[in-house]
PDB file of C-alpha atoms in Angstrom:
ATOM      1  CA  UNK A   1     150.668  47.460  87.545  1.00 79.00           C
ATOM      2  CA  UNK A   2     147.290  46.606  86.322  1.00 87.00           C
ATOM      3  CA  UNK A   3     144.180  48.902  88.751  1.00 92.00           C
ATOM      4  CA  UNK A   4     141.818  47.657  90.570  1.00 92.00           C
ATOM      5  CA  UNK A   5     138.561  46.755  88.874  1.00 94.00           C
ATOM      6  CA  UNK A   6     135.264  45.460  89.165  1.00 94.00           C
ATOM      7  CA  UNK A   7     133.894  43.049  86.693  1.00 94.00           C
ATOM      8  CA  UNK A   8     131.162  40.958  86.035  1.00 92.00           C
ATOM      9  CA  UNK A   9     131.503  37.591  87.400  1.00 90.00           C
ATOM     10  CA  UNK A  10     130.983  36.007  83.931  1.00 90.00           C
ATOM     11  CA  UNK A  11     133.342  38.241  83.053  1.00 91.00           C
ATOM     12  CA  UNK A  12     136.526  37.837  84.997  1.00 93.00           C
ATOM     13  CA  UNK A  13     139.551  38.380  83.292  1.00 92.00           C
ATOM     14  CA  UNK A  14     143.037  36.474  82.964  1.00 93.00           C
ATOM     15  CA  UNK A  15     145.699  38.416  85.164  1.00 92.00           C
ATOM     16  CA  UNK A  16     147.420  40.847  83.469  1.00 90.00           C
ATOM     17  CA  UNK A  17     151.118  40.673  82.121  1.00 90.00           C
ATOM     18  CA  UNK A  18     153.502  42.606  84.332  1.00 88.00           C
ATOM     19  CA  UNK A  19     157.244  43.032  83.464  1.00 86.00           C
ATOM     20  CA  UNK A  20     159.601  44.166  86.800  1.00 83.00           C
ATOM     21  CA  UNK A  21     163.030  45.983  86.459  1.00 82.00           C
ATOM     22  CA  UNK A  22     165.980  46.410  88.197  1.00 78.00           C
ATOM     23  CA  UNK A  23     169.225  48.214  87.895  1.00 82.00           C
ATOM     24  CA  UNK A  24     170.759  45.207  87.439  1.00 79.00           C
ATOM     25  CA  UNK A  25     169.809  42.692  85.269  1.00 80.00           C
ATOM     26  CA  UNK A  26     168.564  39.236  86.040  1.00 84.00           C
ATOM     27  CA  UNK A  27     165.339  39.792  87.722  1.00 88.00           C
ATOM     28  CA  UNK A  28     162.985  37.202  88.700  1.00 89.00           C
ATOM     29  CA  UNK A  29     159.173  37.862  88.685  1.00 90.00           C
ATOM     30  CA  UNK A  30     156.474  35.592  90.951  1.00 91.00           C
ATOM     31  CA  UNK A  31     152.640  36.015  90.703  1.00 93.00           C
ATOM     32  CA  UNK A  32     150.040  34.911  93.903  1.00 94.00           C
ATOM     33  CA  UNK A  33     146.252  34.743  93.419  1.00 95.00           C
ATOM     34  CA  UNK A  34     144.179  34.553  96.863  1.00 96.00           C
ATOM     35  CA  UNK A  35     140.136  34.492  96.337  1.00 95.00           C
ATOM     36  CA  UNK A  36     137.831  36.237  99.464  1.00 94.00           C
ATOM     37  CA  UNK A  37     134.563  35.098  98.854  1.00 93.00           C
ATOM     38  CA  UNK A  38     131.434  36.999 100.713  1.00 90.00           C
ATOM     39  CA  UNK A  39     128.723  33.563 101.176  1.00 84.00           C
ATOM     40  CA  UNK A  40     126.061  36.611 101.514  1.00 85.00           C
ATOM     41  CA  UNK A  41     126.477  38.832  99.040  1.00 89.00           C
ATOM     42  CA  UNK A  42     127.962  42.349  99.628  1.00 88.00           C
ATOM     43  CA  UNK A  43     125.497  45.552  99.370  1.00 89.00           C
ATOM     44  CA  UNK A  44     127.289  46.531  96.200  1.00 91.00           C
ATOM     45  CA  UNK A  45     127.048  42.666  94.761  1.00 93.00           C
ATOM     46  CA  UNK A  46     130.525  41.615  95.108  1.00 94.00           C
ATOM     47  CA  UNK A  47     130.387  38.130  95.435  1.00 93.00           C
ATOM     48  CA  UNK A  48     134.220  37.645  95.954  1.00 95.00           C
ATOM     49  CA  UNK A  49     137.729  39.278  95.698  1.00 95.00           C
ATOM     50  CA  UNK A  50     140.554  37.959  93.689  1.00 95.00           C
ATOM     51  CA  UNK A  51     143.598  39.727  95.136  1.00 96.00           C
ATOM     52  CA  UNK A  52     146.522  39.107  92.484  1.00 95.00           C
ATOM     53  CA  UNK A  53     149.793  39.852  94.107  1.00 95.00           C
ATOM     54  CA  UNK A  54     152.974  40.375  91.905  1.00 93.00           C
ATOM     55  CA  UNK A  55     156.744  39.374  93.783  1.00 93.00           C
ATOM     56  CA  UNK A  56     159.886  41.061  92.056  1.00 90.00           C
ATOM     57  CA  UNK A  57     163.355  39.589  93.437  1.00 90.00           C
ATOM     58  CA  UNK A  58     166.783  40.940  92.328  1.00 87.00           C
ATOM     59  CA  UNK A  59     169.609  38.626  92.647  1.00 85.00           C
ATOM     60  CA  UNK A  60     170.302  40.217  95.842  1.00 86.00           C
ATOM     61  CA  UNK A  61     167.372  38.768  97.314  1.00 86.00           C
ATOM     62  CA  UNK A  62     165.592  42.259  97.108  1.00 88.00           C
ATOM     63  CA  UNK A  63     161.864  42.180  96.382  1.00 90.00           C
ATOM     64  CA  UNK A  64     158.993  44.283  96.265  1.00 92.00           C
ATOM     65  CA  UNK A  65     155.563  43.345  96.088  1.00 92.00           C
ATOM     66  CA  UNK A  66     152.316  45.112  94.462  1.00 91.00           C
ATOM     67  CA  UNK A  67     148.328  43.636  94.136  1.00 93.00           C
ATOM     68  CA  UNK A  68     145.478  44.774  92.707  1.00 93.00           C
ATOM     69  CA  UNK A  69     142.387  43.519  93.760  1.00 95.00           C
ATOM     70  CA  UNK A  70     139.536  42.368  91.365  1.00 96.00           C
ATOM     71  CA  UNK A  71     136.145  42.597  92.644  1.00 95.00           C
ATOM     72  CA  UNK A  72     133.805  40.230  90.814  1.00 95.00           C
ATOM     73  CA  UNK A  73     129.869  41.167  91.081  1.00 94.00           C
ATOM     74  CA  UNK A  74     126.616  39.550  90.193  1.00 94.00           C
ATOM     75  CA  UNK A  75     124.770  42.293  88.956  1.00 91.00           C
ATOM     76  CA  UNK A  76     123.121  39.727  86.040  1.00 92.00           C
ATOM     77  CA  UNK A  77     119.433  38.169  86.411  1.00 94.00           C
ATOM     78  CA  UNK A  78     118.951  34.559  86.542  1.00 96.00           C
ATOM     79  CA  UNK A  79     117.131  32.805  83.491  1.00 95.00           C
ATOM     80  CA  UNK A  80     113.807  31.063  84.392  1.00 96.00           C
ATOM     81  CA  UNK A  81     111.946  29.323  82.028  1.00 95.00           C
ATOM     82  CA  UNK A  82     109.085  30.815  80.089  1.00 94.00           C
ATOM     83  CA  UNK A  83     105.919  29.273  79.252  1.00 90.00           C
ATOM     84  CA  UNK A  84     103.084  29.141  76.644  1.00 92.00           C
ATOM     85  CA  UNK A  85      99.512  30.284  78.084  1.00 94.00           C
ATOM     86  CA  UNK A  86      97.285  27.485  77.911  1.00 93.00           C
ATOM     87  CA  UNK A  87      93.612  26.302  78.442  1.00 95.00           C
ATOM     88  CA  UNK A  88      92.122  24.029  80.904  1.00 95.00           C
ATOM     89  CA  UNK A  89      88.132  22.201  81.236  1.00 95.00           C
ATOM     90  CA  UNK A  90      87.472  23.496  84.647  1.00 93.00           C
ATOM     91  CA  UNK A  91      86.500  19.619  85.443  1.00 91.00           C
ATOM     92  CA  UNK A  92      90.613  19.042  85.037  1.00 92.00           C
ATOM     93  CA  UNK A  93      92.469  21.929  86.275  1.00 92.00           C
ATOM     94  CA  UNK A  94      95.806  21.197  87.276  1.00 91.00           C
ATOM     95  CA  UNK A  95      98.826  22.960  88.977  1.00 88.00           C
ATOM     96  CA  UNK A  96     101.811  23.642  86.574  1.00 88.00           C
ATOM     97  CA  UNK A  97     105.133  22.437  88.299  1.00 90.00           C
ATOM     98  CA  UNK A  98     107.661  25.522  88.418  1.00 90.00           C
ATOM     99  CA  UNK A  99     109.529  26.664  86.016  1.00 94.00           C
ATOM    100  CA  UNK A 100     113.557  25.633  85.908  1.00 95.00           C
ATOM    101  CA  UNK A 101     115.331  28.507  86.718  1.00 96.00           C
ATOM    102  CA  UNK A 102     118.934  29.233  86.984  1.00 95.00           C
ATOM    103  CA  UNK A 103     122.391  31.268  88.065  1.00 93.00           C
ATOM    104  CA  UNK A 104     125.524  31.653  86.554  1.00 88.00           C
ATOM    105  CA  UNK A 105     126.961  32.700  89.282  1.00 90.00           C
ATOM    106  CA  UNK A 106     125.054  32.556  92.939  1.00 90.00           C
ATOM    107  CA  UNK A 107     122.218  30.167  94.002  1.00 91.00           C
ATOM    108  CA  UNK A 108     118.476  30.835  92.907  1.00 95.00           C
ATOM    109  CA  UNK A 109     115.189  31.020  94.516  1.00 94.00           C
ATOM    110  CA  UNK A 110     111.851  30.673  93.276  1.00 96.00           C
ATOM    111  CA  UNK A 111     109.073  31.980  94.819  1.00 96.00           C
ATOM    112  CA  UNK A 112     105.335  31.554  93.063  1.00 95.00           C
ATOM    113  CA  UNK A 113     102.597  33.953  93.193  1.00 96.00           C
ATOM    114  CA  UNK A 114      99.019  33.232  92.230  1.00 95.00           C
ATOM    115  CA  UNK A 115      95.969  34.793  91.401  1.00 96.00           C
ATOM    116  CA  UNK A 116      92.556  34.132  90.190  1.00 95.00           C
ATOM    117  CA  UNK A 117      90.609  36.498  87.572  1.00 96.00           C
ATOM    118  CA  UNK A 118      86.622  35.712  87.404  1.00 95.00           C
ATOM    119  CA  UNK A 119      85.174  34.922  84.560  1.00 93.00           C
ATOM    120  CA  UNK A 120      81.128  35.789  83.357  1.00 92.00           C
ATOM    121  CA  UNK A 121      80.371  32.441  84.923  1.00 93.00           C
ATOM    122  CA  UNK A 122      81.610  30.390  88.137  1.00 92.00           C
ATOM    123  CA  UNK A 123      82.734  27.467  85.429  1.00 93.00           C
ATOM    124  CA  UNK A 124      84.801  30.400  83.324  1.00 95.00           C
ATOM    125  CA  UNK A 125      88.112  32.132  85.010  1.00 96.00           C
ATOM    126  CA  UNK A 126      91.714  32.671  83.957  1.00 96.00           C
ATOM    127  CA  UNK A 127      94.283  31.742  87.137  1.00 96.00           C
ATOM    128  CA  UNK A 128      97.921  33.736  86.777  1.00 96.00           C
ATOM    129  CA  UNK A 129     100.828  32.683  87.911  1.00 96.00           C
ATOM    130  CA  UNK A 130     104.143  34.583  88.500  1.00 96.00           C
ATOM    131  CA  UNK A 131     107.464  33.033  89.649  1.00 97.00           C
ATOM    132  CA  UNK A 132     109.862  35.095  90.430  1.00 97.00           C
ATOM    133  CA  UNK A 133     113.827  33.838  90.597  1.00 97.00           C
ATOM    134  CA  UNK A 134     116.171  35.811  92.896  1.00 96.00           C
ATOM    135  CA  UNK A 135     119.912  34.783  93.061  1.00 94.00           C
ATOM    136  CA  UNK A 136     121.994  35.783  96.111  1.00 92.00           C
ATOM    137  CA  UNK A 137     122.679  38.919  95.507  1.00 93.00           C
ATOM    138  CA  UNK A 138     118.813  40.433  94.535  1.00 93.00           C
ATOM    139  CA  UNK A 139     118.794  39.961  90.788  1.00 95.00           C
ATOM    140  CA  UNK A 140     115.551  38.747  89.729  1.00 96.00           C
ATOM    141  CA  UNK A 141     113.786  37.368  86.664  1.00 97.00           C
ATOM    142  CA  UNK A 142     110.317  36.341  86.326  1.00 97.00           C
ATOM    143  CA  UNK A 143     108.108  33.938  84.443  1.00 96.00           C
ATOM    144  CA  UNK A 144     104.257  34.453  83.841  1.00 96.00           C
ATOM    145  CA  UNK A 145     101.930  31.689  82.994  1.00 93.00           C
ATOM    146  CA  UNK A 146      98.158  32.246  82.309  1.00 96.00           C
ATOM    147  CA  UNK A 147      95.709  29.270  82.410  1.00 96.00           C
ATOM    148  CA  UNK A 148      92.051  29.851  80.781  1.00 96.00           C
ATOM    149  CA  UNK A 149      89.629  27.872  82.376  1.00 96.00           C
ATOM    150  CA  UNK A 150      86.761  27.165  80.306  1.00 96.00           C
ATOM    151  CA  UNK A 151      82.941  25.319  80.711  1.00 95.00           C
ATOM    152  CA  UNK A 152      81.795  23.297  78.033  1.00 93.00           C
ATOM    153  CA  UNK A 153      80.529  20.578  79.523  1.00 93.00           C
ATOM    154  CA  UNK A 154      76.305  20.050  79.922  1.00 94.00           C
ATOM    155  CA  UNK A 155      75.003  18.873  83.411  1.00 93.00           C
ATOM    156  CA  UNK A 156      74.460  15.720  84.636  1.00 91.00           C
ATOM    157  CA  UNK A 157      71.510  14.440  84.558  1.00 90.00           C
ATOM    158  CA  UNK A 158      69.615  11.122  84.731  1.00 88.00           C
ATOM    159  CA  UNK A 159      66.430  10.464  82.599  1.00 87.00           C
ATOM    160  CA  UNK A 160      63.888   8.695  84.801  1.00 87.00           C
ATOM    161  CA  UNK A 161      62.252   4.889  83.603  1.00 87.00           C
ATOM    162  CA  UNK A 162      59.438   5.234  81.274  1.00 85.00           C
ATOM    163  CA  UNK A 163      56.260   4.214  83.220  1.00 83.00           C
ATOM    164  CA  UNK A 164      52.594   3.291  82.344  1.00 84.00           C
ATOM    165  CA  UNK A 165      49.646   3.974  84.208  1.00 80.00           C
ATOM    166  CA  UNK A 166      46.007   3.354  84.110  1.00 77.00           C
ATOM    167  CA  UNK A 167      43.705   6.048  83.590  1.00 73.00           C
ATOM    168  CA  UNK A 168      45.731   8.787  85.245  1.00 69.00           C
ATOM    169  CA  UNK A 169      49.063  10.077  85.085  1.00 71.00           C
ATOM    170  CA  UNK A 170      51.792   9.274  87.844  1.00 71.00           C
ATOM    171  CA  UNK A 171      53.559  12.117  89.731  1.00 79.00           C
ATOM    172  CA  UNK A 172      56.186  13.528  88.101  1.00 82.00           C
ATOM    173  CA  UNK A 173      59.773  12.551  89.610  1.00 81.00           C
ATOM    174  CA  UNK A 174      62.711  14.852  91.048  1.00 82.00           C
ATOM    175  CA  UNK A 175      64.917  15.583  88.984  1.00 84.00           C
ATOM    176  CA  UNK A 176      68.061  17.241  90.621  1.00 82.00           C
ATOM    177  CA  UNK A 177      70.891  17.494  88.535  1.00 86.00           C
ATOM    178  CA  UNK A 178      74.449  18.376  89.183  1.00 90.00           C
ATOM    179  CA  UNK A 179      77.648  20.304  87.877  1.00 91.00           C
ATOM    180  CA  UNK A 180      81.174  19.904  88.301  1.00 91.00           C
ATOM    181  CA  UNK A 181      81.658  23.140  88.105  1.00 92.00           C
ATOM    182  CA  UNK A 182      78.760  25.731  88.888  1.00 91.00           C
ATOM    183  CA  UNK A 183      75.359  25.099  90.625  1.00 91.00           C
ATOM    184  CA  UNK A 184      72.213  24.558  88.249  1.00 93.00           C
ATOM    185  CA  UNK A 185      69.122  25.382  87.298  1.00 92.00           C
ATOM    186  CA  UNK A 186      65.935  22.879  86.484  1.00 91.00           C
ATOM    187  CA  UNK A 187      63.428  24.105  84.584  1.00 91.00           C
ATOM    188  CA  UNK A 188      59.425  24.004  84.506  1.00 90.00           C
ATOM    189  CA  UNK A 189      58.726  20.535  82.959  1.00 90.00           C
ATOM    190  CA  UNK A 190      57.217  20.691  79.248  1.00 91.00           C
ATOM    191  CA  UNK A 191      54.660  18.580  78.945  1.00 89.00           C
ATOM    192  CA  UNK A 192      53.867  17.034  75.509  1.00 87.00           C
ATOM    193  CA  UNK A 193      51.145  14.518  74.059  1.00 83.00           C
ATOM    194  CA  UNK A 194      52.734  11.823  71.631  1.00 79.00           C
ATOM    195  CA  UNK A 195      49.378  10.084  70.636  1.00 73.00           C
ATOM    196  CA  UNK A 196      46.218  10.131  71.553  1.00 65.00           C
ATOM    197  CA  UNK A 197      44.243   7.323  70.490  1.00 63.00           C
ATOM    198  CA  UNK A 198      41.275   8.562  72.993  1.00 65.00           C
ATOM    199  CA  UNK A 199      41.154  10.537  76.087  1.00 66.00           C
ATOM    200  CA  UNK A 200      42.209   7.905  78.192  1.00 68.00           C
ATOM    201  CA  UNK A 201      44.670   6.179  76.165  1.00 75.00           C
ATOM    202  CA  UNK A 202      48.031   7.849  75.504  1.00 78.00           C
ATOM    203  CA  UNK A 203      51.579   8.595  74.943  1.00 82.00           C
ATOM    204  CA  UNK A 204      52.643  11.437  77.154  1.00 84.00           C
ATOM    205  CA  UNK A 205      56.257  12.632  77.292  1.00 88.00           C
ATOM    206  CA  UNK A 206      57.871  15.128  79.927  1.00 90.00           C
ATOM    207  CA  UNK A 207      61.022  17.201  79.434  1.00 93.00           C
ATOM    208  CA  UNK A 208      63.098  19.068  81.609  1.00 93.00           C
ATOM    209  CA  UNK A 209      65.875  21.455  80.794  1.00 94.00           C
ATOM    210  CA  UNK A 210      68.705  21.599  83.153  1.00 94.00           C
ATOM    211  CA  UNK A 211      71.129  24.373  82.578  1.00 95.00           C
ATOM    212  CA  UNK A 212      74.607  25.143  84.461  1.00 94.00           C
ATOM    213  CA  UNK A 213      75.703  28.850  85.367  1.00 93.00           C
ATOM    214  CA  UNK A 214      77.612  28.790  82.135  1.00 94.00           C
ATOM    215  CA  UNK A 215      74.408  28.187  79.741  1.00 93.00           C
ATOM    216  CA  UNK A 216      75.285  24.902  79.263  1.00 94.00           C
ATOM    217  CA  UNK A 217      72.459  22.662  78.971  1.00 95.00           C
ATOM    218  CA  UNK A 218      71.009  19.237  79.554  1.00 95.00           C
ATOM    219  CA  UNK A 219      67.638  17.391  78.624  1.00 94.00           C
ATOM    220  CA  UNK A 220      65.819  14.863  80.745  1.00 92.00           C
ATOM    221  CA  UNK A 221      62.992  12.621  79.337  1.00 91.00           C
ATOM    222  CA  UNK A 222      60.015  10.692  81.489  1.00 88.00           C
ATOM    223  CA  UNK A 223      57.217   8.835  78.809  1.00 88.00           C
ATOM    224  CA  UNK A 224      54.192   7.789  80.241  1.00 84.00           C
ATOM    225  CA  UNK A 225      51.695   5.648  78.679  1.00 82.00           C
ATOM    226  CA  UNK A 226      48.183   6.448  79.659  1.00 80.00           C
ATOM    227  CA  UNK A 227      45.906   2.996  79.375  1.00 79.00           C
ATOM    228  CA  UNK A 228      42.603   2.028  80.346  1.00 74.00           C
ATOM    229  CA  UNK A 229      42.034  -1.781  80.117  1.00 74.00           C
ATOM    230  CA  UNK A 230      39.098  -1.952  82.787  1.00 76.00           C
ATOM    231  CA  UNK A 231      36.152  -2.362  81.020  1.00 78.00           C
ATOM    232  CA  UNK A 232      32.710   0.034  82.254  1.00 77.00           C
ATOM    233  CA  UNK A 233      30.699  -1.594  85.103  1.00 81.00           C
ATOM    234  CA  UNK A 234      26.518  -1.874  85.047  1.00 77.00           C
ATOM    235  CA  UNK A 235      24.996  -0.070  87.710  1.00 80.00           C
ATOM    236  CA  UNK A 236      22.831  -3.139  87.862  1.00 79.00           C
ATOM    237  CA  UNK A 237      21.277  -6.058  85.618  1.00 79.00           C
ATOM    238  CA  UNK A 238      18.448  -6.873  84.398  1.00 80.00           C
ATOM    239  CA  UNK A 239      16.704 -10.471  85.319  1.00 81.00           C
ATOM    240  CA  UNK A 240      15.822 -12.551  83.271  1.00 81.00           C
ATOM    241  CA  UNK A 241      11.862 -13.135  82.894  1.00 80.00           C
ATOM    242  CA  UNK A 242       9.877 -14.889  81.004  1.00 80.00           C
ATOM    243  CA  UNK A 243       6.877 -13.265  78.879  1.00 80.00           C
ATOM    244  CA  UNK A 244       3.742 -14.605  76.861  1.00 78.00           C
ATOM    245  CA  UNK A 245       3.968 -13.578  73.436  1.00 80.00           C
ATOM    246  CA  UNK A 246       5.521 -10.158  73.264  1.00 79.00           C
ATOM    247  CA  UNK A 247       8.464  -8.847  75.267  1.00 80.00           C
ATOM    248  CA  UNK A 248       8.495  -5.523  76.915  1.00 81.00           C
ATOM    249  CA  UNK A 249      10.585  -2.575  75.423  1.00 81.00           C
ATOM    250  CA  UNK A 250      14.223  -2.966  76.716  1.00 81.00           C
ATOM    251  CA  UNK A 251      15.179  -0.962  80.059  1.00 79.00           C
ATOM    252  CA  UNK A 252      17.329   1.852  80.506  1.00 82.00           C
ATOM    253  CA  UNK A 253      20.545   0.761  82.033  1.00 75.00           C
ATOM    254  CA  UNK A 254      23.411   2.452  83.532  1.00 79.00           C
ATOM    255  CA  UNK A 255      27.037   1.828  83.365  1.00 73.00           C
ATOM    256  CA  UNK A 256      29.947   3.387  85.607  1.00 74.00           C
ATOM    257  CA  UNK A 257      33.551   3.414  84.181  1.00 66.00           C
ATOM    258  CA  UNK A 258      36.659   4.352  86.166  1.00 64.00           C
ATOM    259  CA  UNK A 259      37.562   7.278  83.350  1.00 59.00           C
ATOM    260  CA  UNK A 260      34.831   8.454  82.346  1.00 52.00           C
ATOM    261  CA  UNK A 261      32.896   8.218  78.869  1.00 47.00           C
ATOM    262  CA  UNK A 262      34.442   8.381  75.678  1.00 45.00           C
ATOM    263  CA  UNK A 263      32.680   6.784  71.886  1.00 41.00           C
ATOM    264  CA  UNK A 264      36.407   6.846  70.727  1.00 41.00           C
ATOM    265  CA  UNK A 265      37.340   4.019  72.830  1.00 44.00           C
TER     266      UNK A 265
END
């Protein structure tokens, strides 16, 4: 008669031939297979019994009986799917599904685990994931999945509408700017003449630099064109008058400009 064994439970093997004798000849031989299956898993893994029972009769009617009894374990891990690290824009980040995972021989679990890893900037960070795949009986495999998330992407930022102004400059507008990703930072405007055909007639341009918390930057322009089209004003006039034969030497007027005075224009 074959022992008892335990065996893997992708590994459970045909019964075993048994031959029966008897002092007599003619003797028949039976077999009986009953399965006792444990739904949670005993401490030692046996998922279920097979208890093979063996019947030899004479042609007397005698009999005797003998089993052995096969214990069949899961003591194998589960497979679960593995995955390629990959990199992400942090203005798209998305949550990988899980992986498939699965048992030869009990039902599987998965459980995820997460965790985030700064990066030198609040746009830059690497998120981990774990799943881990238990079958019924404690074996576990796991799969580990690394997303980079990366900032390449400038601000946002809206140029404001050139403008033109007489004489003096306008105030300069706000100019916020915004991230997906980080906060920002708006730089002292730089303030550069284009043209100057005379002191109060130019081009003027303003810049500001707008960069995220990942260096990423952004440029906002404002031109202003500086005019004066209002032509000086006499403090007064002179009347006319009329003279006999020679006229006096010509007064000393005055004239009063909204800019002030400049030969170039």
């Amino acid at each position: 008669m074959p022992a008892d064994v335990n065996v893997s439970c992708l590994d459970v093997p045909a019964p075993a031939p048994v031959c029966a004798f008897d002092n007599c000849p003619n003797v028949s031989l039976s077999f009986d297979q009953q399965r006792i299956d444990y739904p949670q898993c005993r401490p030692d893994k046996v998922i279920y019994t097979l208890v093979r029972t063996w019947t030899a009769t004479d042609l007397c009617g005698l009999s005797v009986s003998a089993s052995q009894r096969v214990n069949v374990l899961d003591n194998i891990p589960p497979t679960i799917e593995q995955r390629a690290d990959m990199s992400m824009p942090c203005t798209n980040v998305t949550v990988p599904p899980a992986p498939f995972a699965n048992d030869s021989c009990t039902a599987v679990t998965v459980t995820p685990f997460q965790s985030r890893v700064p990066g030198r900037c609040d746009g830059e960070y690497q998120i981990r994931y774990s799943w881990r795949a238990m079958d019924a009986c404690g074996n576990i495999a796991w799969s580990n999945f690394t997303v980079s998330v990366f900032d390449n992407t400038p601000p946002q930022v809206q140029s404001p509408p050139n403008a033109t102004y007489e004489c003096a400059m306008g105030e300069l507008p706000i100019i916020p700017g915004a991230d997906d990703c980080s906060g920002v930072t708006v730089q002292p405007p730089i303030r550069t003449n284009m043209s100057d055909i005379c002191i109060n007639n130019f081009d003027h341009r303003v810049d500001w630099i707008i960069t995220d918390g990942c260096g990423n930057q952004a440029v906002a322009s404002h031109y202003m064109r500086i005019v004066d089209v209002t032509p000086p004003v006499f403090d007064r006039r002179p009347a006319n008058i009329t003279v006999e034969c020679a006229p006096p030497a010509p007064e000393n007027l005055t004239a009063t400009d909204n800019w002030y005075a400049d030969t170039r224009c």
